[in-house]
């Protein structure tokens, strides 16, 4: 057999003019649409009309003579992914703790562990300029991968200038971000009392891309004050809930004393009692699961089934790139395969087993689940008229995906970040036909490398690219 084929690379189409600007319309046509909204439904070949920052119609065909047209033939179009917990300040430390467990268990191989190496060493040495470039680079990297919203958990609020740099780095990436205001250390740390200044200065209106969440870690002294300040300001309260950190007793007490509410975002929820789970579910609290990290770093078994059985809102979150990728395809595949592994094991043992997670459910947790957790579901998470146009276009004609036979299945079981073709945030095009728009990545990378060098030197840790275990001094 001998096929003749064209080996030239076609040039990119010009960027649609005026996308995201007030009153300007963009029409996406011929798309396979996964709306994540029951009322809107899904389409084999559908259209989405966007005006300014918002979706105004989703249908088979839409007549919009003034709109700029994007032909989405061969593309799956869906809402952008929502990551409900990521520590972007660690971007310069990517891969450095590839083998890390959370805590030092006394084995020499675990001498370099997350708690001691990152939280008690590296993070203490951040200057505001490190915070800014780490936040910005990490944000752009996820935007490139189709994650249009993040809650960034920044634990480096060593001064008000550090907090300002974290917010400015988050905003500079041009995507939707929730600023998670967590702890800092040293004489100039103002957490949690600086929350009001930060809220008034940066988050004083509801119509911007960034919002704020209050961190309230129950393993740190003074969390009661942080929860109170957060609730007085009307901010959701987020916290890590991890059995490995010995939190079960405190968490049970808080459950018993009526502290939980629909404003709580509980991250991980590993190793907690059935009692506390029930109270959290009854209170309408949210669960953010970082499945690959929980398995890799000894947080405990990811409690996917508990959360599903209790009917709780679940989202996915990437956590730390010093140990695992912040890519959402990895998140979705980890969730679906682990849930099915446990259920399949029960089936093989002849037991009654829970429903096997389906790809469409997994996509829902990766989009609407996150939007609900961050209290943004009235604005994002699905493709519905009236919502903001946070939209991704995924290439279903790519070598690793074609031919397309099942859309949700293709996204969850076949795709990876190279299939993210185009990304929109509030109608503005941030990635177009495979390339980020308006980011000088070479110069940003140089800045990030300089930050990495400063941090390693201040932490007294030598770079060792060929280390076969996490480098221990
Ligand atoms: Zn975390």
CSV table of C-alpha atoms and ligand atoms in Angstrom, one decimal:
chain,number,residue,atom,x,y,z
A,1,UNK,CA,0.0,0.0,0.0
A,2,UNK,CA,1.2,3.5,-0.7
A,3,UNK,CA,-0.6,6.6,0.4
A,4,UNK,CA,0.4,10.0,-0.8
A,5,UNK,CA,-0.1,12.7,1.7
A,6,UNK,CA,0.7,16.3,2.3
A,7,UNK,CA,3.6,16.8,4.7
A,8,UNK,CA,3.5,20.5,5.1
A,9,UNK,CA,2.4,22.1,8.4
A,10,UNK,CA,-0.6,24.4,7.9
A,11,UNK,CA,-0.2,27.9,9.3
A,12,UNK,CA,-2.4,29.0,12.3
A,13,UNK,CA,-5.7,30.8,11.4
A,14,UNK,CA,-5.8,34.4,12.5
A,15,UNK,CA,-7.1,35.0,16.0
A,16,UNK,CA,-10.8,35.9,15.9
A,17,UNK,CA,-11.0,39.7,16.3
A,18,UNK,CA,-12.5,41.3,19.4
A,19,UNK,CA,-13.1,38.0,21.3
A,20,UNK,CA,-14.0,38.8,24.9
A,21,UNK,CA,-14.6,42.5,24.3
A,22,UNK,CA,-17.9,44.1,25.2
A,23,UNK,CA,-20.7,43.5,22.7
A,24,UNK,CA,-18.4,41.6,20.3
A,25,UNK,CA,-19.7,38.2,19.3
A,26,UNK,CA,-17.8,35.0,18.6
A,27,UNK,CA,-19.6,31.9,17.2
A,28,UNK,CA,-18.1,28.4,17.7
A,29,UNK,CA,-19.6,26.1,15.1
A,30,UNK,CA,-19.5,22.4,14.1
A,31,UNK,CA,-18.4,21.3,17.6
A,32,UNK,CA,-19.0,18.2,19.6
A,33,UNK,CA,-20.3,19.9,22.7
A,34,UNK,CA,-20.2,18.4,26.2
A,35,UNK,CA,-22.1,21.2,28.1
A,36,UNK,CA,-22.1,19.6,31.6
A,37,UNK,CA,-25.6,21.1,31.9
A,38,UNK,CA,-28.6,18.9,31.7
A,39,UNK,CA,-30.9,21.6,30.4
A,40,UNK,CA,-28.5,22.6,27.7
A,41,UNK,CA,-27.7,19.1,26.7
A,42,UNK,CA,-24.9,17.7,24.5
A,43,UNK,CA,-24.5,18.0,20.7
A,44,UNK,CA,-22.8,15.9,18.0
A,45,UNK,CA,-22.5,19.1,15.9
A,46,UNK,CA,-23.5,22.2,17.8
A,47,UNK,CA,-22.8,25.9,18.1
A,48,UNK,CA,-22.0,28.3,20.9
A,49,UNK,CA,-22.6,32.0,20.7
A,50,UNK,CA,-20.5,34.2,23.0
A,51,UNK,CA,-21.0,37.9,23.5
A,52,UNK,CA,-18.3,39.7,25.4
A,53,UNK,CA,-17.4,37.5,28.3
A,54,UNK,CA,-20.6,35.5,28.3
A,55,UNK,CA,-22.2,32.5,26.6
A,56,UNK,CA,-25.5,33.7,25.2
A,57,UNK,CA,-26.7,30.6,23.3
A,58,UNK,CA,-25.9,26.9,22.8
A,59,UNK,CA,-27.8,25.1,20.0
A,60,UNK,CA,-27.5,23.0,16.8
A,61,UNK,CA,-27.3,26.0,14.5
A,62,UNK,CA,-27.2,29.7,15.6
A,63,UNK,CA,-27.7,32.6,13.2
A,64,UNK,CA,-25.3,35.4,14.1
A,65,UNK,CA,-24.3,37.3,11.0
A,66,UNK,CA,-22.0,39.8,12.9
A,67,UNK,CA,-20.1,37.2,14.8
A,68,UNK,CA,-16.5,36.1,14.2
A,69,UNK,CA,-16.7,32.4,13.5
A,70,UNK,CA,-14.5,29.6,14.9
A,71,UNK,CA,-14.9,26.4,13.0
A,72,UNK,CA,-14.6,23.6,15.6
A,73,UNK,CA,-14.9,20.7,13.3
A,74,UNK,CA,-13.1,17.7,14.8
A,75,UNK,CA,-13.0,19.4,18.3
A,76,UNK,CA,-14.7,18.5,21.5
A,77,UNK,CA,-15.8,21.7,23.2
A,78,UNK,CA,-16.5,21.8,26.9
A,79,UNK,CA,-16.1,24.0,30.0
A,80,UNK,CA,-12.5,24.5,31.3
A,81,UNK,CA,-11.3,22.4,34.1
A,82,UNK,CA,-11.6,23.7,37.7
A,83,UNK,CA,-8.7,22.8,40.1
A,84,UNK,CA,-9.8,23.4,43.7
A,85,UNK,CA,-6.4,23.1,45.3
A,86,UNK,CA,-3.0,23.8,43.9
A,87,UNK,CA,0.2,25.3,45.5
A,88,UNK,CA,1.5,27.4,42.6
A,89,UNK,CA,4.3,28.9,44.7
A,90,UNK,CA,6.1,25.6,44.4
A,91,UNK,CA,6.5,25.8,40.6
A,92,UNK,CA,10.3,26.3,40.8
A,93,UNK,CA,10.6,23.1,42.8
A,94,UNK,CA,8.9,20.9,40.2
A,95,UNK,CA,10.0,17.3,40.5
A,96,UNK,CA,12.4,18.0,43.3
A,97,UNK,CA,10.4,15.8,45.7
A,98,UNK,CA,9.3,13.2,43.2
A,99,UNK,CA,9.5,10.4,45.8
A,100,UNK,CA,8.4,12.3,48.8
A,101,UNK,CA,6.0,11.1,51.5
A,102,UNK,CA,4.3,13.7,53.7
A,103,UNK,CA,6.1,13.2,56.9
A,104,UNK,CA,9.4,11.8,58.2
A,105,UNK,CA,8.8,8.2,59.2
A,106,UNK,CA,12.4,7.6,60.3
A,107,UNK,CA,13.5,5.7,57.2
A,108,UNK,CA,16.6,7.3,55.7
A,109,UNK,CA,15.0,7.3,52.2
A,110,UNK,CA,12.2,9.6,53.6
A,111,UNK,CA,14.6,12.1,55.2
A,112,UNK,CA,13.6,14.5,52.5
A,113,UNK,CA,9.9,14.6,53.0
A,114,UNK,CA,7.2,17.2,52.2
A,115,UNK,CA,6.6,18.6,55.7
A,116,UNK,CA,10.3,19.2,56.5
A,117,UNK,CA,11.8,19.9,53.1
A,118,UNK,CA,9.0,22.1,51.6
A,119,UNK,CA,7.0,23.6,54.4
A,120,UNK,CA,9.7,23.9,57.0
A,121,UNK,CA,12.7,24.7,54.7
A,122,UNK,CA,12.1,25.9,51.1
A,123,UNK,CA,8.9,27.8,51.8
A,124,UNK,CA,10.6,29.9,54.6
A,125,UNK,CA,13.0,31.4,52.0
A,126,UNK,CA,10.5,32.9,49.5
A,127,UNK,CA,10.8,36.6,48.7
A,128,UNK,CA,7.9,38.4,47.1
A,129,UNK,CA,9.7,38.2,43.6
A,130,UNK,CA,9.9,34.4,44.0
A,131,UNK,CA,6.2,34.3,44.9
A,132,UNK,CA,5.2,36.3,41.8
A,133,UNK,CA,7.1,34.4,39.2
A,134,UNK,CA,6.2,31.0,40.6
A,135,UNK,CA,2.5,31.9,40.7
A,136,UNK,CA,2.6,33.3,37.2
A,137,UNK,CA,4.5,30.5,35.6
A,138,UNK,CA,2.4,27.8,37.3
A,139,UNK,CA,-0.8,29.6,36.3
A,140,UNK,CA,0.2,29.9,32.6
A,141,UNK,CA,1.2,26.2,32.6
A,142,UNK,CA,-2.2,25.1,33.7
A,143,UNK,CA,-4.0,27.6,31.4
A,144,UNK,CA,-2.1,25.9,28.5
A,145,UNK,CA,-3.5,22.5,29.8
A,146,UNK,CA,-7.1,23.7,29.8
A,147,UNK,CA,-7.4,24.4,33.5
A,148,UNK,CA,-9.3,27.7,33.4
A,149,UNK,CA,-9.9,28.1,37.1
A,150,UNK,CA,-7.7,27.4,40.1
A,151,UNK,CA,-7.8,27.8,43.9
A,152,UNK,CA,-4.3,28.6,44.8
A,153,UNK,CA,-3.2,27.7,48.3
A,154,UNK,CA,-0.3,29.9,49.0
A,155,UNK,CA,1.4,29.2,52.3
A,156,UNK,CA,4.1,31.9,52.0
A,157,UNK,CA,2.4,35.0,53.6
A,158,UNK,CA,5.5,36.0,55.4
A,159,UNK,CA,4.6,39.7,54.9
A,160,UNK,CA,1.9,41.8,53.3
A,161,UNK,CA,4.2,42.2,50.3
A,162,UNK,CA,4.3,38.4,49.9
A,163,UNK,CA,0.5,38.4,49.9
A,164,UNK,CA,0.4,41.1,47.2
A,165,UNK,CA,2.9,39.3,45.0
A,166,UNK,CA,0.8,36.1,45.3
A,167,UNK,CA,-2.3,37.9,44.2
A,168,UNK,CA,-0.6,39.8,41.4
A,169,UNK,CA,1.1,36.6,40.0
A,170,UNK,CA,-2.3,34.9,40.1
A,171,UNK,CA,-3.9,37.8,38.2
A,172,UNK,CA,-1.1,38.2,35.7
A,173,UNK,CA,-1.7,34.7,34.3
A,174,UNK,CA,-5.1,36.0,32.9
A,175,UNK,CA,-7.2,33.1,34.1
A,176,UNK,CA,-9.8,32.7,36.7
A,177,UNK,CA,-8.3,32.3,40.2
A,178,UNK,CA,-9.3,32.0,43.7
A,179,UNK,CA,-6.8,33.3,46.1
A,180,UNK,CA,-6.5,31.0,49.1
A,181,UNK,CA,-5.1,33.1,51.9
A,182,UNK,CA,-3.2,30.7,54.1
A,183,UNK,CA,-0.4,31.0,56.7
A,184,UNK,CA,3.0,32.6,56.7
A,185,UNK,CA,5.9,32.7,59.1
A,186,UNK,CA,8.3,35.3,60.7
A,187,UNK,CA,8.0,38.7,62.4
A,188,UNK,CA,6.2,40.4,59.5
A,189,UNK,CA,3.6,37.7,58.9
A,190,UNK,CA,0.1,39.2,59.2
A,191,UNK,CA,-2.0,36.1,58.7
A,192,UNK,CA,-4.9,35.9,59.4
A,193,UNK,CA,-5.5,39.5,60.3
A,194,UNK,CA,-4.5,41.0,56.9
A,195,UNK,CA,-7.5,39.3,55.4
A,196,UNK,CA,-9.7,42.4,55.5
A,197,UNK,CA,-7.1,44.7,53.9
A,198,UNK,CA,-6.6,42.1,51.1
A,199,UNK,CA,-10.3,41.6,50.5
A,200,UNK,CA,-10.9,45.3,50.3
A,201,UNK,CA,-7.9,46.1,48.2
A,202,UNK,CA,-8.1,43.2,45.6
A,203,UNK,CA,-11.5,41.5,45.8
A,204,UNK,CA,-13.9,44.4,46.3
A,205,UNK,CA,-16.2,43.5,43.4
A,206,UNK,CA,-17.9,40.3,42.2
A,207,UNK,CA,-17.4,40.8,38.5
A,208,UNK,CA,-13.6,40.2,38.3
A,209,UNK,CA,-11.6,37.0,37.4
A,210,UNK,CA,-10.2,36.5,40.9
A,211,UNK,CA,-12.0,35.9,44.2
A,212,UNK,CA,-10.8,35.0,47.7
A,213,UNK,CA,-11.0,32.0,50.1
A,214,UNK,CA,-9.8,32.0,53.7
A,215,UNK,CA,-7.4,29.3,54.8
A,216,UNK,CA,-8.1,27.8,58.2
A,217,UNK,CA,-5.7,24.9,58.9
A,218,UNK,CA,-6.8,23.0,62.0
A,219,UNK,CA,-3.3,21.6,62.7
A,220,UNK,CA,-2.0,25.1,63.3
A,221,UNK,CA,-2.6,27.1,66.5
A,222,UNK,CA,-5.1,30.0,66.1
A,223,UNK,CA,-7.3,28.4,63.4
A,224,UNK,CA,-10.4,29.5,65.4
A,225,UNK,CA,-9.5,33.2,64.7
A,226,UNK,CA,-8.9,32.5,61.0
A,227,UNK,CA,-12.3,30.8,60.7
A,228,UNK,CA,-14.0,33.7,62.5
A,229,UNK,CA,-12.3,36.3,60.3
A,230,UNK,CA,-13.2,34.4,57.2
A,231,UNK,CA,-16.8,33.9,58.1
A,232,UNK,CA,-17.2,37.6,59.2
A,233,UNK,CA,-15.9,38.6,55.8
A,234,UNK,CA,-18.3,36.1,54.1
A,235,UNK,CA,-15.4,34.1,52.6
A,236,UNK,CA,-15.4,30.2,52.2
A,237,UNK,CA,-13.1,28.4,54.6
A,238,UNK,CA,-10.6,25.9,53.1
A,239,UNK,CA,-8.3,23.5,54.9
A,240,UNK,CA,-6.3,20.4,54.5
A,241,UNK,CA,-7.9,17.4,56.4
A,242,UNK,CA,-5.3,14.6,56.6
A,243,UNK,CA,-5.2,11.7,58.9
A,244,UNK,CA,-1.4,11.5,58.6
A,245,UNK,CA,-1.2,14.8,60.4
A,246,UNK,CA,-3.1,13.5,63.4
A,247,UNK,CA,-6.2,15.7,62.7
A,248,UNK,CA,-8.9,13.1,63.3
A,249,UNK,CA,-9.6,14.1,66.9
A,250,UNK,CA,-9.8,17.9,66.2
A,251,UNK,CA,-12.0,17.2,63.2
A,252,UNK,CA,-14.4,15.1,65.2
A,253,UNK,CA,-14.6,17.8,67.9
A,254,UNK,CA,-15.3,20.5,65.3
A,255,UNK,CA,-18.0,18.2,63.8
A,256,UNK,CA,-19.6,17.7,67.2
A,257,UNK,CA,-19.5,21.4,68.0
A,258,UNK,CA,-21.3,22.4,64.9
A,259,UNK,CA,-18.4,24.1,63.0
A,260,UNK,CA,-19.0,22.7,59.6
A,261,UNK,CA,-21.0,24.5,56.9
A,262,UNK,CA,-21.7,24.7,53.2
A,263,UNK,CA,-18.8,27.3,53.1
A,264,UNK,CA,-16.2,24.6,54.0
A,265,UNK,CA,-13.8,23.2,51.4
A,266,UNK,CA,-12.2,20.1,53.0
A,267,UNK,CA,-9.1,19.1,51.1
A,268,UNK,CA,-8.2,15.3,51.0
A,269,UNK,CA,-10.5,14.1,53.8
A,270,UNK,CA,-8.3,11.0,54.3
A,271,UNK,CA,-8.4,9.1,57.5
A,272,UNK,CA,-11.4,10.8,59.1
A,273,UNK,CA,-14.2,9.1,61.1
A,274,UNK,CA,-17.5,7.9,59.7
A,275,UNK,CA,-19.1,10.3,62.2
A,276,UNK,CA,-17.3,13.4,60.9
A,277,UNK,CA,-18.0,12.4,57.3
A,278,UNK,CA,-21.7,12.2,58.0
A,279,UNK,CA,-21.7,15.6,59.8
A,280,UNK,CA,-19.7,17.1,56.8
A,281,UNK,CA,-22.2,15.7,54.3
A,282,UNK,CA,-25.2,16.9,56.3
A,283,UNK,CA,-23.7,20.3,56.5
A,284,UNK,CA,-23.2,20.5,52.7
A,285,UNK,CA,-19.5,20.8,53.0
A,286,UNK,CA,-17.3,20.2,49.9
A,287,UNK,CA,-14.6,17.6,49.3
A,288,UNK,CA,-11.5,18.3,47.2
A,289,UNK,CA,-9.7,15.1,46.2
A,290,UNK,CA,-6.0,15.1,45.0
A,291,UNK,CA,-6.1,11.4,44.1
A,292,UNK,CA,-2.6,10.8,42.6
A,293,UNK,CA,-0.9,12.8,45.4
A,294,UNK,CA,-2.9,11.1,48.1
A,295,UNK,CA,-1.8,7.7,46.8
A,296,UNK,CA,1.8,8.7,46.2
A,297,UNK,CA,2.5,10.7,49.3
A,298,UNK,CA,0.8,8.6,52.0
A,299,UNK,CA,-2.2,10.9,52.8
A,300,UNK,CA,-4.3,7.8,53.1
A,301,UNK,CA,-6.7,6.1,50.7
A,302,UNK,CA,-8.5,8.7,48.5
A,303,UNK,CA,-12.0,8.7,49.9
A,304,UNK,CA,-13.8,8.7,46.6
A,305,UNK,CA,-16.4,6.1,47.5
A,306,UNK,CA,-17.3,7.7,50.9
A,307,UNK,CA,-17.9,11.0,49.2
A,308,UNK,CA,-19.9,9.4,46.4
A,309,UNK,CA,-22.0,7.3,48.8
A,310,UNK,CA,-22.9,10.4,50.9
A,311,UNK,CA,-23.8,12.3,47.8
A,312,UNK,CA,-21.3,15.1,48.5
A,313,UNK,CA,-20.1,17.6,45.9
A,314,UNK,CA,-16.6,16.4,44.9
A,315,UNK,CA,-13.9,18.2,42.9
A,316,UNK,CA,-10.4,17.3,41.8
A,317,UNK,CA,-7.3,19.1,42.7
A,318,UNK,CA,-3.6,18.9,41.7
A,319,UNK,CA,-1.9,19.9,44.9
A,320,UNK,CA,1.9,20.0,44.5
A,321,UNK,CA,4.1,19.9,41.4
A,322,UNK,CA,7.2,19.2,43.5
A,323,UNK,CA,5.8,15.7,43.5
A,324,UNK,CA,3.2,15.3,40.7
A,325,UNK,CA,2.0,16.9,37.5
A,326,UNK,CA,-0.8,19.6,37.7
A,327,UNK,CA,-2.4,18.2,34.6
A,328,UNK,CA,-6.1,17.4,34.8
A,329,UNK,CA,-6.1,14.4,32.5
A,330,UNK,CA,-3.9,12.7,35.1
A,331,UNK,CA,-6.4,13.7,37.8
A,332,UNK,CA,-9.4,12.3,35.9
A,333,UNK,CA,-7.8,9.0,35.0
A,334,UNK,CA,-6.6,8.5,38.6
A,335,UNK,CA,-10.0,9.1,40.0
A,336,UNK,CA,-11.9,6.8,37.6
A,337,UNK,CA,-9.3,4.0,37.7
A,338,UNK,CA,-9.0,3.9,41.5
A,339,UNK,CA,-12.8,4.0,42.1
A,340,UNK,CA,-13.2,1.2,39.6
A,341,UNK,CA,-10.3,-0.8,41.1
A,342,UNK,CA,-12.0,-1.0,44.5
A,343,UNK,CA,-15.4,-1.7,43.0
A,344,UNK,CA,-14.0,-4.3,40.6
A,345,UNK,CA,-12.2,-6.0,43.4
A,346,UNK,CA,-15.5,-6.3,45.3
A,347,UNK,CA,-17.1,-7.7,42.1
A,348,UNK,CA,-14.4,-10.3,41.8
A,349,UNK,CA,-14.9,-11.3,45.4
A,350,UNK,CA,-18.5,-12.0,44.7
A,351,UNK,CA,-19.7,-9.0,46.8
A,352,UNK,CA,-22.3,-6.3,46.0
A,353,UNK,CA,-20.3,-3.5,44.5
A,354,UNK,CA,-21.0,0.2,44.0
A,355,UNK,CA,-21.8,1.7,40.6
A,356,UNK,CA,-18.7,2.0,38.4
A,357,UNK,CA,-17.7,5.6,37.8
A,358,UNK,CA,-18.5,6.7,34.2
A,359,UNK,CA,-16.4,9.1,32.1
A,360,UNK,CA,-19.2,11.7,32.0
A,361,UNK,CA,-19.4,11.7,35.9
A,362,UNK,CA,-15.6,12.2,36.1
A,363,UNK,CA,-15.8,15.1,33.7
A,364,UNK,CA,-18.5,16.6,35.9
A,365,UNK,CA,-16.4,16.4,39.0
A,366,UNK,CA,-13.5,18.0,37.0
A,367,UNK,CA,-15.7,21.0,36.0
A,368,UNK,CA,-19.0,21.6,37.7
A,369,UNK,CA,-17.9,19.9,40.9
A,370,UNK,CA,-15.0,22.4,41.2
A,371,UNK,CA,-17.2,25.3,40.3
A,372,UNK,CA,-19.6,24.4,43.1
A,373,UNK,CA,-16.8,23.9,45.6
A,374,UNK,CA,-15.4,27.4,44.9
A,375,UNK,CA,-18.9,28.9,45.0
A,376,UNK,CA,-18.6,29.9,41.4
A,377,UNK,CA,-21.2,27.6,39.8
A,378,UNK,CA,-23.5,30.5,39.0
A,379,UNK,CA,-20.7,31.9,36.8
A,380,UNK,CA,-18.7,28.9,35.4
A,381,UNK,CA,-18.5,25.1,35.3
A,382,UNK,CA,-20.9,24.4,32.5
A,383,UNK,CA,-21.7,25.8,29.0
A,384,UNK,CA,-25.0,27.4,29.8
A,385,UNK,CA,-26.4,30.7,28.5
A,386,UNK,CA,-25.7,33.4,31.0
A,387,UNK,CA,-22.5,31.9,32.3
A,388,UNK,CA,-19.0,33.2,31.6
A,389,UNK,CA,-17.3,31.8,28.5
A,390,UNK,CA,-14.6,29.7,30.1
A,391,UNK,CA,-14.3,27.2,27.3
A,392,UNK,CA,-11.8,24.6,26.0
A,393,UNK,CA,-11.5,23.1,22.6
A,394,UNK,CA,-9.9,19.6,22.5
A,395,UNK,CA,-8.5,18.1,19.3
A,396,UNK,CA,-10.4,14.8,18.6
A,397,UNK,CA,-8.6,14.5,15.2
A,398,UNK,CA,-5.2,14.1,16.9
A,399,UNK,CA,-3.1,11.0,16.4
A,400,UNK,CA,-3.8,9.7,19.9
A,401,UNK,CA,-7.6,10.2,19.7
A,402,UNK,CA,-9.0,9.7,16.1
A,403,UNK,CA,-11.4,8.3,15.1
A,404,UNK,CA,-13.8,9.8,17.6
A,405,UNK,CA,-16.3,7.2,18.9
A,406,UNK,CA,-17.3,8.4,22.4
A,407,UNK,CA,-16.7,12.0,23.4
A,408,UNK,CA,-16.6,11.8,27.2
A,409,UNK,CA,-14.6,8.6,26.9
A,410,UNK,CA,-12.1,10.2,24.6
A,411,UNK,CA,-11.4,13.1,27.0
A,412,UNK,CA,-11.1,11.0,30.1
A,413,UNK,CA,-9.3,7.9,28.8
A,414,UNK,CA,-7.4,9.0,25.7
A,415,UNK,CA,-6.5,12.7,25.9
A,416,UNK,CA,-3.6,14.6,27.4
A,417,UNK,CA,-2.5,18.2,27.5
A,418,UNK,CA,-1.2,18.2,23.9
A,419,UNK,CA,-4.9,17.8,22.8
A,420,UNK,CA,-5.8,21.2,24.3
A,421,UNK,CA,-6.1,23.3,21.2
A,422,UNK,CA,-7.9,26.5,22.3
A,423,UNK,CA,-8.6,28.0,25.7
A,424,UNK,CA,-11.0,30.9,26.5
A,425,UNK,CA,-11.4,32.6,29.8
A,426,UNK,CA,-14.4,35.0,30.1
A,427,UNK,CA,-14.5,35.0,26.3
A,428,UNK,CA,-10.9,36.1,25.8
A,429,UNK,CA,-8.7,33.7,23.9
A,430,UNK,CA,-5.7,32.7,26.0
A,431,UNK,CA,-4.5,29.7,23.9
A,432,UNK,CA,-5.1,29.5,20.1
A,433,UNK,CA,-4.6,26.5,18.0
A,434,UNK,CA,-2.0,24.9,20.3
A,435,UNK,CA,-0.1,28.1,21.4
A,436,UNK,CA,-0.5,30.3,24.4
A,437,UNK,CA,-1.3,33.9,23.4
A,438,UNK,CA,0.7,36.8,24.7
A,439,UNK,CA,3.2,35.1,27.0
A,440,UNK,CA,7.0,35.4,26.5
A,441,UNK,CA,7.7,31.9,27.9
A,442,UNK,CA,11.5,32.0,27.3
A,443,UNK,CA,12.0,35.1,29.5
A,444,UNK,CA,9.5,33.9,32.1
A,445,UNK,CA,11.4,30.6,32.3
A,446,UNK,CA,14.7,32.4,32.9
A,447,UNK,CA,13.1,34.3,35.8
A,448,UNK,CA,11.7,31.1,37.2
A,449,UNK,CA,15.2,29.4,37.0
A,450,UNK,CA,16.7,32.4,38.8
A,451,UNK,CA,14.1,32.0,41.5
A,452,UNK,CA,14.8,28.2,41.7
A,453,UNK,CA,18.6,29.0,42.1
A,454,UNK,CA,17.9,31.5,44.9
A,455,UNK,CA,15.6,29.1,46.7
A,456,UNK,CA,17.9,26.1,46.6
A,457,UNK,CA,20.8,28.2,47.8
A,458,UNK,CA,18.9,29.8,50.7
A,459,UNK,CA,17.5,26.4,51.7
A,460,UNK,CA,21.0,24.9,51.6
A,461,UNK,CA,20.0,22.2,49.1
A,462,UNK,CA,22.2,21.3,46.1
A,463,UNK,CA,20.7,20.6,42.7
A,464,UNK,CA,21.2,17.0,41.7
A,465,UNK,CA,19.4,16.3,38.4
A,466,UNK,CA,20.5,12.7,38.3
A,467,UNK,CA,19.6,11.8,41.9
A,468,UNK,CA,17.9,8.4,42.1
A,469,UNK,CA,16.0,9.4,45.3
A,470,UNK,CA,15.0,12.8,46.6
A,471,UNK,CA,18.2,14.6,47.3
A,472,UNK,CA,19.2,14.5,50.9
A,473,UNK,CA,21.9,16.8,52.3
B,1,LIG,ZN1,-2.3,20.9,49.7
